[in-house]
Amino acid sequence: MFDKNYIHLVFRRALKQDEYFRIYLFEDELVFVKLAGQFYHQDSLFQSGLLIPLFVIPYKIAQARLEKRIDAVEQCLQKEGVKGLLKDKRNFRLKRSEIWQVQATGQNGSFRNAVVSNYEFHVDFLLKDGEKHKMAVAFGESNLFVRRKLQEFGYL
C-alpha cells in the first residue's frame, strides 16, 4: 500500500535524552534502529522554548549526523540485511511471536501536548513476558500513516 516499510517513533525519556528510532516492518518481526537522540527534527528544537539559541549549534550538528546515520543504515540493510543492523547494540528486534499486542493510542486536543510536544500519539508494544515499550509518534511522522502501516503488516 505504501512505498516504505518503516515508521519513525521516539522513546521519550524523563531524565535522559529521547531516542529516535526507525522501525522496519516485516511480516514476522519488527526491527528497531536507533537513528538519533533529542534533536532529530526542527520541531524538536523549537520545543526548547526560550533556550533555542543555546541549542541551534547542537541541532545543526545532530542533523548532519542524522543524515550520515540514515545513509549508513540503508547501506548496511542493503549489504548485510537485518543481521547487519543488529550488530549495533543500540538496535533490537521484536519477533511477532514475542508480541502479545500492539496498541495505538492518542490524546487529541490536549493543551499540554499542543504546547509542549508532538507526542500526543503513542504506540505501545506489549510483550508476552509482560514488558512494555511505549513509544511516541515522532515529529514529522503522521499518526495516520503509522496506524495504516502497522495495520498493513497485521500488527494492529
Coordinates of N, CA, C and O in Angstrom, one line a residue:
M1 N 0.8 -1.2 0.0 CA 0.0 0.0 0.0 C 0.9 1.3 0.0 O 0.7 2.2 -0.8
F2 N 1.8 1.3 0.9 CA 2.8 2.5 1.0 C 4.1 2.0 0.5 O 4.5 0.8 0.6
D3 N 4.9 2.9 0.0 CA 6.2 2.5 -0.6 C 7.3 2.2 0.3 O 8.2 1.6 0.0
K4 N 7.2 2.8 1.6 CA 8.3 2.5 2.5 C 7.8 1.5 3.6 O 6.6 1.6 4.0
N5 N 8.7 0.7 4.0 CA 8.3 -0.3 5.0 C 8.9 0.0 6.4 O 9.5 -0.9 7.1
Y6 N 8.8 1.2 6.8 CA 9.3 1.6 8.1 C 8.5 2.8 8.6 O 7.8 3.5 7.8
I7 N 8.5 3.0 9.9 CA 7.9 4.1 10.6 C 8.9 4.7 11.5 O 10.0 4.1 11.8
H8 N 8.7 5.9 12.0 CA 9.6 6.6 13.0 C 8.8 6.8 14.3 O 7.8 7.4 14.3
L9 N 9.4 6.3 15.4 CA 8.9 6.5 16.7 C 10.0 7.0 17.6 O 11.2 6.8 17.3
V10 N 9.6 7.5 18.8 CA 10.6 8.0 19.7 C 10.3 7.4 21.1 O 9.2 7.4 21.6
F11 N 11.4 6.9 21.7 CA 11.3 6.6 23.1 C 11.5 7.9 23.9 O 12.6 8.5 23.8
R12 N 10.5 8.3 24.6 CA 10.6 9.5 25.4 C 11.3 9.2 26.8 O 10.9 8.2 27.4
R13 N 12.2 10.0 27.2 CA 12.9 9.8 28.5 C 12.7 11.0 29.4 O 12.8 12.1 28.9
A14 N 12.4 10.8 30.6 CA 12.2 11.9 31.5 C 13.6 12.5 31.9 O 13.7 13.7 31.9
L15 N 14.5 11.7 32.3 CA 15.8 12.2 32.8 C 17.0 12.1 31.8 O 18.1 12.5 32.1
K16 N 16.7 11.4 30.7 CA 17.8 11.2 29.7 C 17.3 11.7 28.4 O 16.2 12.2 28.2
Q17 N 18.2 11.7 27.4 CA 17.8 12.2 26.1 C 16.9 11.2 25.4 O 16.9 10.0 25.5
D18 N 15.9 11.8 24.6 CA 15.0 11.0 23.9 C 15.8 10.2 22.8 O 16.9 10.5 22.5
E19 N 15.2 9.1 22.4 CA 15.8 8.2 21.4 C 14.9 8.1 20.2 O 13.8 7.6 20.3
Y20 N 15.4 8.5 19.0 CA 14.6 8.5 17.8 C 14.9 7.2 17.0 O 16.1 6.9 16.7
F21 N 13.9 6.4 16.7 CA 14.1 5.1 16.1 C 13.3 5.0 14.7 O 12.2 5.6 14.6
R22 N 13.9 4.3 13.8 CA 13.3 3.9 12.6 C 12.9 2.4 12.8 O 13.8 1.6 13.2
I23 N 11.6 2.1 12.7 CA 11.2 0.7 12.9 C 10.9 0.1 11.5 O 9.9 0.5 10.8
Y24 N 11.7 -0.9 11.1 CA 11.4 -1.6 9.9 C 10.4 -2.7 10.1 O 10.5 -3.4 11.1
L25 N 9.4 -2.7 9.3 CA 8.3 -3.6 9.4 C 8.4 -4.8 8.5 O 8.6 -4.6 7.3
F26 N 8.4 -6.0 9.1 CA 8.4 -7.2 8.3 C 7.3 -8.1 8.8 O 6.7 -7.8 9.8
E27 N 6.9 -9.1 8.0 CA 5.8 -9.9 8.3 C 6.0 -10.7 9.7 O 5.0 -10.8 10.4
D28 N 7.2 -11.1 10.0 CA 7.4 -11.9 11.2 C 8.2 -11.2 12.3 O 8.5 -11.7 13.3
E29 N 8.6 -9.9 12.0 CA 9.4 -9.2 13.1 C 9.4 -7.7 12.8 O 9.1 -7.2 11.7
L30 N 9.7 -6.9 13.9 CA 9.9 -5.5 13.8 C 11.4 -5.3 14.2 O 11.9 -5.8 15.2
V31 N 12.1 -4.5 13.4 CA 13.5 -4.2 13.7 C 13.6 -2.7 14.1 O 13.3 -1.8 13.3
F32 N 14.1 -2.4 15.3 CA 14.2 -1.1 15.8 C 15.6 -0.6 15.6 O 16.6 -1.2 16.2
V33 N 15.8 0.5 14.9 CA 17.1 1.0 14.6 C 17.2 2.4 15.1 O 16.5 3.3 14.7
K34 N 18.1 2.7 16.0 CA 18.3 4.0 16.6 C 19.0 4.9 15.6 O 20.1 4.6 15.1
L35 N 18.4 6.0 15.3 CA 18.9 6.9 14.3 C 19.5 8.2 15.0 O 20.5 8.7 14.5
A36 N 18.9 8.6 16.1 CA 19.3 9.9 16.7 C 18.8 10.0 18.1 O 18.1 9.2 18.6
G37 N 19.2 11.2 18.7 CA 18.7 11.5 20.0 C 17.7 12.6 20.0 O 16.7 12.5 19.2
Q38 N 17.9 13.6 20.8 CA 16.9 14.6 21.1 C 16.6 15.5 19.9 O 15.4 15.8 19.6
F39 N 17.6 15.9 19.1 CA 17.3 16.8 18.0 C 17.3 16.2 16.7 O 18.2 16.3 15.9
Y40 N 16.2 15.5 16.4 CA 16.1 14.7 15.1 C 15.2 15.5 14.1 O 15.2 15.1 13.0
H41 N 14.5 16.5 14.5 CA 13.6 17.2 13.7 C 13.6 18.7 14.1 O 13.8 19.0 15.3
Q42 N 13.3 19.6 13.2 CA 13.4 21.0 13.6 C 12.4 21.4 14.7 O 12.6 22.2 15.5
D43 N 11.2 20.7 14.7 CA 10.3 20.9 15.8 C 10.7 20.5 17.1 O 10.3 21.1 18.1
S44 N 11.6 19.6 17.2 CA 12.2 19.2 18.5 C 13.1 20.3 19.0 O 13.3 20.4 20.2
L45 N 13.7 21.1 18.1 CA 14.5 22.2 18.5 C 13.6 23.3 19.1 O 13.8 23.9 20.2
F46 N 12.5 23.6 18.4 CA 11.5 24.6 18.9 C 10.9 24.3 20.2 O 10.3 25.1 20.9
Q47 N 10.9 23.0 20.6 CA 10.3 22.5 21.8 C 11.2 23.1 23.0 O 10.7 23.1 24.1
S48 N 12.4 23.6 22.7 CA 13.3 24.1 23.8 C 12.8 25.5 24.3 O 13.3 26.0 25.3
G49 N 11.8 26.1 23.6 CA 11.3 27.4 24.1 C 12.3 28.5 24.0 O 13.0 28.7 23.0
L50 N 12.5 29.2 25.1 CA 13.4 30.3 25.2 C 14.9 29.9 25.1 O 15.7 30.8 24.9
L51 N 15.2 28.6 25.2 CA 16.5 28.2 25.2 C 17.0 27.8 23.8 O 18.1 27.3 23.6
I52 N 16.2 28.1 22.8 CA 16.5 27.8 21.4 C 17.9 28.3 21.0 O 18.7 27.5 20.4
P53 N 18.3 29.5 21.3 CA 19.6 30.0 20.9 C 20.8 29.1 21.4 O 21.8 28.9 20.7
L54 N 20.6 28.5 22.6 CA 21.6 27.6 23.1 C 21.7 26.3 22.3 O 22.8 25.6 22.3
F55 N 20.6 25.9 21.7 CA 20.6 24.6 21.0 C 20.7 24.6 19.5 O 20.7 23.5 18.9
V56 N 20.9 25.7 18.9 CA 21.0 25.8 17.5 C 22.2 25.1 16.9 O 22.0 24.3 16.0
I57 N 23.3 25.3 17.5 CA 24.5 24.6 17.0 C 24.5 23.1 17.3 O 24.7 22.3 16.4
P58 N 24.1 22.6 18.5 CA 23.9 21.2 18.7 C 22.9 20.6 17.7 O 23.1 19.5 17.2
Y59 N 21.9 21.3 17.4 CA 20.8 20.8 16.5 C 21.4 20.6 15.1 O 21.2 19.6 14.4
K60 N 22.2 21.6 14.6 CA 22.8 21.5 13.3 C 23.8 20.3 13.2 O 23.9 19.6 12.2
I61 N 24.6 20.1 14.3 CA 25.5 19.0 14.3 C 24.7 17.7 14.3 O 25.1 16.8 13.6
A62 N 23.6 17.7 15.1 CA 22.8 16.4 15.1 C 22.2 16.1 13.8 O 22.1 15.0 13.4
Q63 N 21.8 17.2 13.1 CA 21.2 16.9 11.7 C 22.2 16.4 10.8 O 21.8 15.5 10.0
A64 N 23.4 16.8 10.8 CA 24.4 16.3 9.9 C 24.7 14.8 10.3 O 24.9 14.0 9.4
R65 N 24.8 14.5 11.5 CA 25.0 13.1 12.0 C 23.8 12.3 11.6 O 24.0 11.1 11.2
L66 N 22.6 12.8 11.7 CA 21.4 12.0 11.3 C 21.4 11.6 9.9 O 21.1 10.5 9.5
E67 N 21.8 12.6 9.0 CA 21.8 12.3 7.6 C 22.9 11.2 7.3 O 22.6 10.2 6.5
K68 N 24.0 11.3 7.9 CA 25.1 10.2 7.7 C 24.6 8.9 8.3 O 24.8 7.8 7.7
R69 N 23.9 8.9 9.4 CA 23.4 7.7 10.1 C 22.4 7.0 9.2 O 22.4 5.8 9.0
I70 N 21.5 7.8 8.6 CA 20.4 7.2 7.7 C 21.1 6.5 6.5 O 20.7 5.4 6.1
D71 N 22.1 7.2 5.9 CA 22.8 6.6 4.8 C 23.5 5.3 5.2 O 23.4 4.3 4.4
A72 N 24.1 5.3 6.3 CA 24.9 4.1 6.8 C 23.9 3.0 7.0 O 24.2 1.8 6.7
V73 N 22.8 3.3 7.6 CA 21.8 2.3 7.9 C 21.2 1.6 6.6 O 21.1 0.4 6.5
E74 N 20.9 2.5 5.7 CA 20.4 2.0 4.4 C 21.4 1.1 3.7 O 21.0 0.1 3.1
Q75 N 22.7 1.5 3.7 CA 23.7 0.7 3.1 C 23.9 -0.6 3.8 O 24.0 -1.6 3.1
C76 N 23.9 -0.6 5.1 CA 24.0 -1.8 5.9 C 22.9 -2.7 5.6 O 23.1 -3.9 5.4
L77 N 21.7 -2.2 5.5 CA 20.5 -3.1 5.3 C 20.6 -3.7 3.9 O 20.3 -4.9 3.7
Q78 N 21.1 -3.0 2.9 CA 21.2 -3.5 1.5 C 22.3 -4.5 1.4 O 22.2 -5.6 0.8
K79 N 23.4 -4.3 2.1 CA 24.6 -5.2 2.0 C 24.5 -6.4 2.9 O 24.7 -7.5 2.5
E80 N 24.1 -6.2 4.2 CA 24.1 -7.3 5.2 C 22.7 -7.7 5.7 O 22.6 -8.7 6.4
G81 N 21.7 -6.9 5.4 CA 20.4 -7.3 5.8 C 20.2 -7.0 7.3 O 20.9 -6.2 7.9
V82 N 19.2 -7.6 7.9 CA 18.8 -7.3 9.3 C 19.9 -7.7 10.2 O 20.2 -7.0 11.2
K83 N 20.6 -8.8 9.9 CA 21.7 -9.2 10.8 C 22.8 -8.1 10.9 O 23.3 -7.9 12.0
G84 N 23.0 -7.4 9.9 CA 24.0 -6.3 9.9 C 23.5 -5.2 10.8 O 24.3 -4.6 11.6
L85 N 22.2 -4.9 10.7 CA 21.7 -3.8 11.6 C 21.8 -4.2 13.1 O 22.0 -3.4 13.9
L86 N 21.5 -5.5 13.4 CA 21.5 -5.9 14.7 C 22.9 -6.0 15.4 O 23.0 -6.3 16.6
K87 N 23.9 -5.8 14.6 CA 25.3 -5.8 15.2 C 25.5 -4.6 16.1 O 26.3 -4.7 17.0
D88 N 24.8 -3.6 15.8 CA 24.8 -2.3 16.6 C 24.0 -2.6 17.9 O 22.8 -2.9 17.8
K89 N 24.6 -2.4 19.1 CA 23.9 -2.8 20.3 C 22.7 -1.9 20.6 O 21.9 -2.2 21.5
R90 N 22.6 -0.7 20.0 CA 21.5 0.2 20.2 C 20.3 -0.3 19.5 O 19.2 0.2 19.7
N91 N 20.4 -1.2 18.5 CA 19.3 -1.7 17.7 C 18.8 -3.0 18.3 O 19.6 -3.7 18.9
F92 N 17.5 -3.3 18.1 CA 17.0 -4.6 18.6 C 15.8 -5.0 17.7 O 15.3 -4.2 16.9
R93 N 15.3 -6.2 17.9 CA 14.2 -6.7 17.2 C 13.1 -7.3 18.1 O 13.5 -7.7 19.2
L94 N 11.9 -7.2 17.7 CA 10.8 -7.9 18.3 C 10.2 -8.8 17.3 O 9.7 -8.4 16.3
K95 N 10.2 -10.1 17.6 CA 9.6 -11.1 16.7 C 8.1 -11.1 17.0 O 7.7 -10.8 18.1
R96 N 7.4 -11.4 16.0 CA 5.9 -11.4 16.1 C 5.5 -12.4 17.2 O 4.6 -12.2 18.0
S97 N 6.2 -13.5 17.4 CA 5.9 -14.5 18.4 C 6.1 -13.9 19.8 O 5.6 -14.5 20.8
E98 N 6.9 -12.9 20.0 CA 7.2 -12.3 21.3 C 6.1 -11.2 21.6 O 6.0 -10.8 22.8
I99 N 5.4 -10.7 20.6 CA 4.5 -9.6 20.8 C 3.1 -10.1 21.2 O 2.6 -11.0 20.5
W100 N 2.6 -9.7 22.3 CA 1.2 -10.0 22.7 C 0.2 -9.1 22.0 O -0.8 -9.6 21.5
Q101 N 0.5 -7.8 22.0 CA -0.4 -6.9 21.5 C 0.3 -5.6 21.1 O 1.3 -5.2 21.8
V102 N -0.2 -4.9 20.1 CA 0.3 -3.5 19.8 C -0.9 -2.6 19.8 O -2.0 -2.9 19.3
Q103 N -0.8 -1.5 20.6 CA -1.9 -0.6 20.7 C -1.4 0.8 20.2 O -0.3 1.2 20.5
A104 N -2.3 1.5 19.5 CA -2.1 2.8 19.1 C -3.1 3.7 19.9 O -4.3 3.5 19.8
T105 N -2.5 4.6 20.6 CA -3.4 5.5 21.5 C -3.1 6.9 21.1 O -2.1 7.3 20.5
G106 N -4.0 7.8 21.4 CA -3.9 9.2 21.2 C -4.7 10.1 22.1 O -5.7 9.6 22.6
Q107 N -4.2 11.3 22.3 CA -5.0 12.2 23.1 C -5.1 13.5 22.3 O -4.4 14.5 22.6
N108 N -6.0 13.6 21.4 CA -6.3 14.8 20.6 C -6.7 15.9 21.5 O -7.5 15.7 22.5
G109 N -6.3 17.1 21.2 CA -6.8 18.3 21.9 C -6.2 18.6 23.3 O -6.7 19.5 23.9
S110 N -5.2 17.8 23.7 CA -4.6 18.1 25.0 C -3.8 19.4 24.9 O -3.0 19.6 24.1
F111 N -4.1 20.3 25.9 CA -3.4 21.6 25.9 C -1.9 21.3 26.1 O -1.0 21.9 25.4
R112 N -1.5 20.5 27.0 CA -0.1 20.2 27.4 C 0.6 19.7 26.1 O 1.7 20.2 25.8
N113 N 0.0 18.8 25.4 CA 0.7 18.2 24.2 C 0.7 19.2 23.1 O 1.7 19.3 22.3
A114 N -0.3 20.1 22.9 CA -0.3 21.1 21.9 C 0.9 22.1 22.1 O 1.5 22.6 21.2
V115 N 1.1 22.4 23.4 CA 2.1 23.4 23.7 C 3.5 22.8 23.8 O 4.5 23.3 23.3
V116 N 3.6 21.7 24.5 CA 4.9 21.1 24.9 C 5.5 20.2 23.9 O 6.7 20.2 23.6
S117 N 4.7 19.4 23.2 CA 5.3 18.4 22.3 C 4.3 18.0 21.2 O 3.2 18.3 21.2
N118 N 4.8 17.1 20.3 CA 4.1 16.5 19.3 C 3.7 15.1 19.7 O 3.1 14.3 18.9
Y119 N 3.9 14.7 20.9 CA 3.8 13.3 21.4 C 2.5 12.9 21.9 O 2.4 12.2 22.9
E120 N 1.4 13.4 21.3 CA 0.1 13.0 21.8 C -0.3 11.6 21.4 O -1.3 11.1 21.9
F121 N 0.3 11.1 20.4 CA 0.0 9.8 19.9 C 1.1 8.8 20.2 O 2.3 9.1 20.1
H122 N 0.7 7.6 20.7 CA 1.7 6.6 21.2 C 1.4 5.3 20.5 O 0.3 5.0 20.2
V123 N 2.4 4.5 20.4 CA 2.3 3.1 20.0 C 2.9 2.3 21.2 O 4.1 2.5 21.5
D124 N 2.1 1.4 21.7 CA 2.6 0.6 22.8 C 2.8 -0.8 22.3 O 1.8 -1.4 21.8
F125 N 4.0 -1.4 22.6 CA 4.3 -2.8 22.2 C 4.3 -3.6 23.5 O 5.2 -3.4 24.3
L126 N 3.2 -4.4 23.7 CA 3.1 -5.2 24.9 C 3.6 -6.6 24.5 O 3.1 -7.2 23.6
L127 N 4.6 -7.0 25.3 CA 5.2 -8.3 25.0 C 4.6 -9.4 25.9 O 4.0 -9.2 27.0
K128 N 4.8 -10.7 25.5 CA 4.2 -11.8 26.2 C 4.9 -12.0 27.6 O 4.3 -12.5 28.5
D129 N 6.1 -11.5 27.7 CA 6.8 -11.6 29.0 C 6.4 -10.5 30.0 O 7.0 -10.4 31.1
G130 N 5.5 -9.7 29.6 CA 5.0 -8.6 30.5 C 5.7 -7.2 30.3 O 5.3 -6.2 30.8
E131 N 6.7 -7.2 29.5 CA 7.5 -6.0 29.2 C 6.6 -5.1 28.3 O 5.8 -5.6 27.5
K132 N 6.8 -3.8 28.4 CA 6.1 -2.8 27.6 C 7.0 -1.8 27.0 O 7.8 -1.2 27.7
H133 N 6.9 -1.6 25.7 CA 7.7 -0.5 25.0 C 6.7 0.6 24.6 O 5.9 0.3 23.7
K134 N 6.7 1.7 25.3 CA 5.8 2.8 24.9 C 6.6 3.8 24.1 O 7.6 4.4 24.6
M135 N 6.2 4.1 22.9 CA 6.9 5.0 22.0 C 5.9 6.0 21.5 O 4.8 5.7 21.2
A136 N 6.4 7.2 21.3 CA 5.6 8.3 20.7 C 5.8 8.4 19.2 O 6.9 8.1 18.7
V137 N 4.8 8.9 18.5 CA 4.9 9.2 17.1 C 5.9 10.4 17.0 O 5.7 11.4 17.6
A138 N 6.9 10.2 16.1 CA 7.9 11.3 16.0 C 7.4 12.5 15.3 O 6.5 12.4 14.5
F139 N 8.1 13.6 15.6 CA 7.8 14.8 14.8 C 8.1 14.5 13.3 O 9.0 13.8 13.0
G140 N 7.3 15.0 12.4 CA 7.4 14.8 11.0 C 6.8 13.5 10.5 O 6.8 13.3 9.3
E141 N 6.2 12.7 11.4 CA 5.6 11.5 11.0 C 4.1 11.6 11.3 O 3.7 12.1 12.3
S142 N 3.3 11.2 10.4 CA 1.8 11.3 10.5 C 1.3 10.1 11.4 O 1.6 8.9 11.2
N143 N 0.5 10.4 12.4 CA -0.2 9.4 13.2 C -1.0 8.5 12.3 O -0.9 7.2 12.5
L144 N -1.7 9.0 11.3 CA -2.5 8.2 10.4 C -1.6 7.2 9.6 O -1.9 6.0 9.5
F145 N -0.4 7.7 9.2 CA 0.5 6.8 8.4 C 1.0 5.7 9.3 O 1.0 4.5 8.9
V146 N 1.3 6.0 10.5 CA 1.8 5.0 11.4 C 0.8 3.9 11.7 O 1.1 2.7 11.6
R147 N -0.5 4.3 11.9 CA -1.5 3.4 12.1 C -1.8 2.5 10.9 O -1.9 1.3 11.0
R148 N -1.8 3.1 9.7 CA -2.0 2.4 8.5 C -0.9 1.4 8.2 O -1.2 0.3 7.7
K149 N 0.3 1.8 8.4 CA 1.4 0.9 8.2 C 1.4 -0.3 9.1 O 1.7 -1.4 8.7
L150 N 1.1 -0.1 10.4 CA 1.0 -1.2 11.3 C -0.1 -2.1 11.0 O 0.0 -3.3 11.1
Q151 N -1.2 -1.5 10.5 CA -2.4 -2.4 10.1 C -2.0 -3.2 8.8 O -2.4 -4.3 8.7
E152 N -1.3 -2.5 7.9 CA -0.9 -3.2 6.6 C -0.1 -4.5 6.9 O -0.2 -5.5 6.2
F153 N 0.7 -4.4 8.0 CA 1.6 -5.6 8.3 C 0.9 -6.5 9.4 O 1.5 -7.4 9.9
G154 N -0.3 -6.2 9.8 CA -1.1 -7.0 10.7 C -0.7 -6.9 12.1 O -1.0 -7.8 12.9
Y155 N -0.1 -5.8 12.5 CA 0.3 -5.6 13.9 C -0.8 -4.9 14.7 O -0.9 -5.1 15.9
L156 N -1.7 -4.2 14.1 CA -2.8 -3.5 14.8 C -4.1 -4.3 14.4 O -4.3 -4.8 13.3

